[in-house]
């Protein structure tokens, strides 16, 4: 892989790792609250829809999901290697394609919420 | 290079089982599945909002309820803390040492700063979600 490309992938991995380390526990705790039937007020339709309509809410959700997607993609590429899959080019194409599709869907969904 | 270089026999699929450090490395690597899972779960949640009506959102919320999901999220949260969040904070001073003139800022300061920032970030999310 060209050095220039590698540095972009690496910085997305590092930024995503820091971001997920900080905020995923809270995200998972929110899903846990939902699962136990204690849906927080902020996640009721009216309130969360209002948040996702605001540009600040859209920007926050996009940054979090974008970095998480590329962080997971890069790490799953390494995981595939660790489990003995030696077709790195194919694996890289698959994981980065899924991350690209996820990024596009996130943007499209966020723009459709209004 | 010698014509018959010695290649240490090593399993490509179970090499990490030989050494405790490698096992922990693999346990940490597994958190990337959780990152992927929760990212796509959240993207799906946004998809249910695109209808711009409460019905799709409410059925998504009720589909996520129940003891199975509660146990899953509880275990996933614990696993993620132990193998992603805490190790990430622990390695921060090694990945980003802060130089102060001739000396380096003690690593423990950087680790503590990460924990403080984590508590604040989590509090902001819980406040936004109306939990606190």
Short mmCIF file of N, CA and C in Angstrom, two decimals, chain A residues 6-93:
data_model
loop_
_atom_site.label_atom_id
_atom_site.label_comp_id
_atom_site.label_asym_id
_atom_site.label_seq_id
_atom_site.Cartn_x
_atom_site.Cartn_y
_atom_site.Cartn_z
N UNK A 6 -1.68 4.71 3.44
CA UNK A 6 -1.52 4.05 4.73
C UNK A 6 -1.73 5.03 5.88
N UNK A 7 -1.19 6.25 5.72
CA UNK A 7 -1.29 7.21 6.82
C UNK A 7 -2.74 7.64 7.03
N UNK A 8 -3.52 7.72 5.94
CA UNK A 8 -4.93 8.09 6.08
C UNK A 8 -5.68 7.00 6.85
N UNK A 9 -5.47 5.74 6.42
CA UNK A 9 -6.12 4.60 7.06
C UNK A 9 -5.72 4.54 8.54
N UNK A 10 -4.42 4.75 8.79
CA UNK A 10 -3.93 4.66 10.16
C UNK A 10 -4.55 5.76 11.03
N UNK A 11 -4.65 6.99 10.50
CA UNK A 11 -5.19 8.07 11.33
C UNK A 11 -6.67 7.86 11.60
N UNK A 12 -7.40 7.29 10.62
CA UNK A 12 -8.81 6.98 10.87
C UNK A 12 -8.94 5.90 11.94
N UNK A 13 -8.03 4.91 11.90
CA UNK A 13 -8.03 3.85 12.91
C UNK A 13 -7.77 4.43 14.30
N UNK A 14 -6.76 5.30 14.40
CA UNK A 14 -6.38 5.85 15.70
C UNK A 14 -7.47 6.76 16.25
N UNK A 15 -8.02 7.63 15.38
CA UNK A 15 -9.07 8.54 15.83
C UNK A 15 -10.31 7.73 16.24
N UNK A 16 -10.63 6.71 15.45
CA UNK A 16 -11.79 5.87 15.75
C UNK A 16 -11.59 5.08 17.03
N UNK A 17 -10.38 4.62 17.27
CA UNK A 17 -10.10 3.87 18.50
C UNK A 17 -10.29 4.71 19.73
N UNK A 18 -9.78 5.94 19.67
CA UNK A 18 -9.94 6.85 20.81
C UNK A 18 -11.41 7.16 21.02
N UNK A 19 -12.09 7.51 19.92
CA UNK A 19 -13.50 7.87 20.02
C UNK A 19 -14.35 6.71 20.57
N UNK A 20 -14.14 5.51 20.02
CA UNK A 20 -14.96 4.38 20.49
C UNK A 20 -14.64 4.03 21.94
N UNK A 21 -13.35 4.13 22.33
CA UNK A 21 -12.99 3.83 23.71
C UNK A 21 -13.73 4.77 24.66
N UNK A 22 -13.89 6.05 24.24
CA UNK A 22 -14.54 7.03 25.11
C UNK A 22 -16.05 6.90 25.12
N UNK A 23 -16.67 6.70 23.95
CA UNK A 23 -18.12 6.84 23.94
C UNK A 23 -18.91 5.55 23.75
N UNK A 24 -18.28 4.47 23.29
CA UNK A 24 -19.06 3.25 23.11
C UNK A 24 -19.62 2.66 24.41
N UNK A 25 -18.88 2.74 25.53
CA UNK A 25 -19.50 2.23 26.77
C UNK A 25 -20.84 2.93 27.07
N UNK A 26 -20.89 4.25 26.86
CA UNK A 26 -22.14 4.97 27.12
C UNK A 26 -23.22 4.55 26.11
N UNK A 27 -22.81 4.38 24.85
CA UNK A 27 -23.76 3.94 23.81
C UNK A 27 -24.34 2.56 24.16
N UNK A 28 -23.45 1.65 24.61
CA UNK A 28 -23.90 0.30 24.96
C UNK A 28 -24.79 0.35 26.20
N UNK A 29 -24.47 1.23 27.14
CA UNK A 29 -25.30 1.38 28.34
C UNK A 29 -26.70 1.86 27.96
N UNK A 30 -26.78 2.73 26.92
CA UNK A 30 -28.10 3.21 26.47
C UNK A 30 -28.90 2.06 25.87
N UNK A 31 -28.24 1.21 25.07
CA UNK A 31 -28.93 0.04 24.51
C UNK A 31 -29.36 -0.91 25.63
N UNK A 32 -28.52 -1.00 26.69
CA UNK A 32 -28.87 -1.85 27.83
C UNK A 32 -30.12 -1.31 28.53
N UNK A 33 -30.19 0.03 28.69
CA UNK A 33 -31.37 0.63 29.31
C UNK A 33 -32.62 0.35 28.47
N UNK A 34 -32.47 0.48 27.14
CA UNK A 34 -33.60 0.19 26.25
C UNK A 34 -34.04 -1.26 26.42
N UNK A 35 -33.05 -2.17 26.45
CA UNK A 35 -33.36 -3.60 26.53
C UNK A 35 -34.12 -3.95 27.81
N UNK A 36 -33.80 -3.23 28.90
CA UNK A 36 -34.47 -3.52 30.17
C UNK A 36 -35.81 -2.80 30.28
N UNK A 37 -36.19 -2.07 29.20
CA UNK A 37 -37.49 -1.41 29.21
C UNK A 37 -37.48 -0.01 29.79
N UNK A 38 -36.29 0.45 30.24
CA UNK A 38 -36.18 1.81 30.77
C UNK A 38 -35.68 2.75 29.68
N UNK A 39 -36.55 3.00 28.68
CA UNK A 39 -36.13 3.83 27.56
C UNK A 39 -35.95 5.27 28.05
N UNK A 40 -34.72 5.82 27.92
CA UNK A 40 -34.49 7.19 28.40
C UNK A 40 -35.34 8.21 27.62
N UNK A 41 -35.69 9.32 28.28
CA UNK A 41 -36.53 10.34 27.65
C UNK A 41 -35.93 10.83 26.33
N UNK A 42 -34.60 11.00 26.33
CA UNK A 42 -33.92 11.53 25.14
C UNK A 42 -34.00 10.59 23.95
N UNK A 43 -34.37 9.32 24.20
CA UNK A 43 -34.47 8.35 23.10
C UNK A 43 -35.93 8.07 22.73
N UNK A 44 -36.86 8.83 23.32
CA UNK A 44 -38.24 8.76 22.83
C UNK A 44 -38.26 9.43 21.46
N UNK A 45 -39.21 9.01 20.61
CA UNK A 45 -39.20 9.46 19.22
C UNK A 45 -39.06 10.97 19.08
N UNK A 46 -39.94 11.70 19.78
CA UNK A 46 -39.99 13.15 19.60
C UNK A 46 -38.64 13.81 19.85
N UNK A 47 -38.04 13.43 21.00
CA UNK A 47 -36.78 14.07 21.39
C UNK A 47 -35.62 13.65 20.51
N UNK A 48 -35.53 12.36 20.22
CA UNK A 48 -34.36 11.91 19.44
C UNK A 48 -34.48 12.37 17.99
N UNK A 49 -35.72 12.41 17.47
CA UNK A 49 -35.93 12.91 16.12
C UNK A 49 -35.50 14.38 16.03
N UNK A 50 -35.87 15.17 17.04
CA UNK A 50 -35.48 16.59 17.06
C UNK A 50 -33.96 16.71 17.05
N UNK A 51 -33.30 15.84 17.85
CA UNK A 51 -31.83 15.85 17.91
C UNK A 51 -31.24 15.53 16.54
N UNK A 52 -31.79 14.50 15.88
CA UNK A 52 -31.24 14.05 14.59
C UNK A 52 -31.58 15.03 13.46
N UNK A 53 -32.60 15.89 13.67
CA UNK A 53 -32.93 16.89 12.66
C UNK A 53 -31.94 18.06 12.73
N UNK A 54 -31.50 18.39 13.94
CA UNK A 54 -30.59 19.53 14.11
C UNK A 54 -29.25 19.24 13.45
N UNK A 55 -28.61 20.28 12.93
CA UNK A 55 -27.35 20.09 12.22
C UNK A 55 -26.25 19.63 13.16
N UNK A 56 -26.32 20.11 14.41
CA UNK A 56 -25.32 19.67 15.40
C UNK A 56 -25.47 18.18 15.68
N UNK A 57 -26.73 17.73 15.81
CA UNK A 57 -27.00 16.31 16.05
C UNK A 57 -26.54 15.46 14.88
N UNK A 58 -26.88 15.93 13.65
CA UNK A 58 -26.45 15.19 12.45
C UNK A 58 -24.93 15.10 12.40
N UNK A 59 -24.25 16.22 12.68
CA UNK A 59 -22.78 16.24 12.60
C UNK A 59 -22.19 15.28 13.64
N UNK A 60 -22.72 15.31 14.87
CA UNK A 60 -22.20 14.44 15.93
C UNK A 60 -22.38 12.97 15.55
N UNK A 61 -23.59 12.62 15.10
CA UNK A 61 -23.87 11.23 14.74
C UNK A 61 -22.99 10.79 13.57
N UNK A 62 -22.81 11.70 12.59
CA UNK A 62 -22.01 11.32 11.42
C UNK A 62 -20.55 11.07 11.81
N UNK A 63 -19.97 11.98 12.60
CA UNK A 63 -18.56 11.82 12.99
C UNK A 63 -18.36 10.52 13.75
N UNK A 64 -19.25 10.24 14.70
CA UNK A 64 -19.12 9.02 15.52
C UNK A 64 -19.22 7.78 14.63
N UNK A 65 -20.23 7.72 13.77
CA UNK A 65 -20.45 6.51 12.98
C UNK A 65 -19.36 6.36 11.91
N UNK A 66 -18.95 7.47 11.30
CA UNK A 66 -17.91 7.43 10.27
C UNK A 66 -16.60 6.87 10.85
N UNK A 67 -16.15 7.45 11.97
CA UNK A 67 -14.88 6.99 12.55
C UNK A 67 -14.99 5.55 13.06
N UNK A 68 -16.14 5.18 13.64
CA UNK A 68 -16.31 3.81 14.14
C UNK A 68 -16.24 2.81 13.00
N UNK A 69 -16.88 3.15 11.88
CA UNK A 69 -16.88 2.26 10.72
C UNK A 69 -15.46 1.99 10.23
N UNK A 70 -14.67 3.05 10.10
CA UNK A 70 -13.32 2.89 9.52
C UNK A 70 -12.37 2.28 10.53
N UNK A 71 -12.62 2.53 11.81
CA UNK A 71 -11.82 1.87 12.85
C UNK A 71 -12.08 0.36 12.83
N UNK A 72 -13.35 -0.02 12.81
CA UNK A 72 -13.70 -1.45 12.81
C UNK A 72 -13.18 -2.11 11.54
N UNK A 73 -13.29 -1.43 10.40
CA UNK A 73 -12.86 -2.01 9.13
C UNK A 73 -11.37 -2.34 9.17
N UNK A 74 -10.58 -1.37 9.63
CA UNK A 74 -9.14 -1.58 9.66
C UNK A 74 -8.77 -2.72 10.60
N UNK A 75 -9.46 -2.77 11.77
CA UNK A 75 -9.12 -3.81 12.73
C UNK A 75 -9.58 -5.18 12.28
N UNK A 76 -10.74 -5.25 11.63
CA UNK A 76 -11.22 -6.56 11.15
C UNK A 76 -10.30 -7.10 10.06
N UNK A 77 -9.67 -6.18 9.30
CA UNK A 77 -8.68 -6.60 8.30
C UNK A 77 -7.52 -7.31 8.99
N UNK A 78 -7.06 -6.74 10.12
CA UNK A 78 -5.96 -7.35 10.88
C UNK A 78 -6.43 -8.66 11.52
N UNK A 79 -7.66 -8.68 12.03
CA UNK A 79 -8.21 -9.89 12.65
C UNK A 79 -8.22 -11.04 11.64
N UNK A 80 -8.62 -10.73 10.40
CA UNK A 80 -8.64 -11.77 9.35
C UNK A 80 -7.25 -12.36 9.18
N UNK A 81 -6.24 -11.49 9.17
CA UNK A 81 -4.85 -11.96 9.05
C UNK A 81 -4.48 -12.84 10.26
N UNK A 82 -4.89 -12.39 11.45
CA UNK A 82 -4.56 -13.12 12.69
C UNK A 82 -5.19 -14.52 12.69
N UNK A 83 -6.34 -14.67 12.03
CA UNK A 83 -6.99 -15.97 11.98
C UNK A 83 -6.50 -16.80 10.79
N UNK A 84 -5.43 -16.35 10.15
CA UNK A 84 -4.80 -17.16 9.12
C UNK A 84 -5.28 -16.91 7.71
N UNK A 85 -6.10 -15.87 7.49
CA UNK A 85 -6.55 -15.56 6.13
C UNK A 85 -5.47 -14.67 5.50
N UNK A 86 -4.82 -15.18 4.47
CA UNK A 86 -3.67 -14.47 3.92
C UNK A 86 -3.99 -13.71 2.62
N UNK A 87 -5.29 -13.57 2.31
CA UNK A 87 -5.66 -12.83 1.10
C UNK A 87 -5.94 -11.38 1.49
N UNK A 88 -4.87 -10.65 1.85
CA UNK A 88 -5.05 -9.31 2.41
C UNK A 88 -5.73 -8.34 1.46
N UNK A 89 -5.37 -8.41 0.17
CA UNK A 89 -5.96 -7.47 -0.79
C UNK A 89 -7.47 -7.62 -0.85
N UNK A 90 -7.91 -8.89 -0.92
CA UNK A 90 -9.35 -9.18 -1.00
C UNK A 90 -10.03 -8.72 0.29
N UNK A 91 -9.44 -9.09 1.46
CA UNK A 91 -10.03 -8.71 2.74
C UNK A 91 -10.12 -7.20 2.84
N UNK A 92 -9.01 -6.50 2.46
CA UNK A 92 -8.99 -5.03 2.54
C UNK A 92 -10.11 -4.45 1.68
N UNK A 93 -10.26 -4.97 0.45
CA UNK A 93 -11.31 -4.45 -0.42
C UNK A 93 -12.69 -4.65 0.20
#
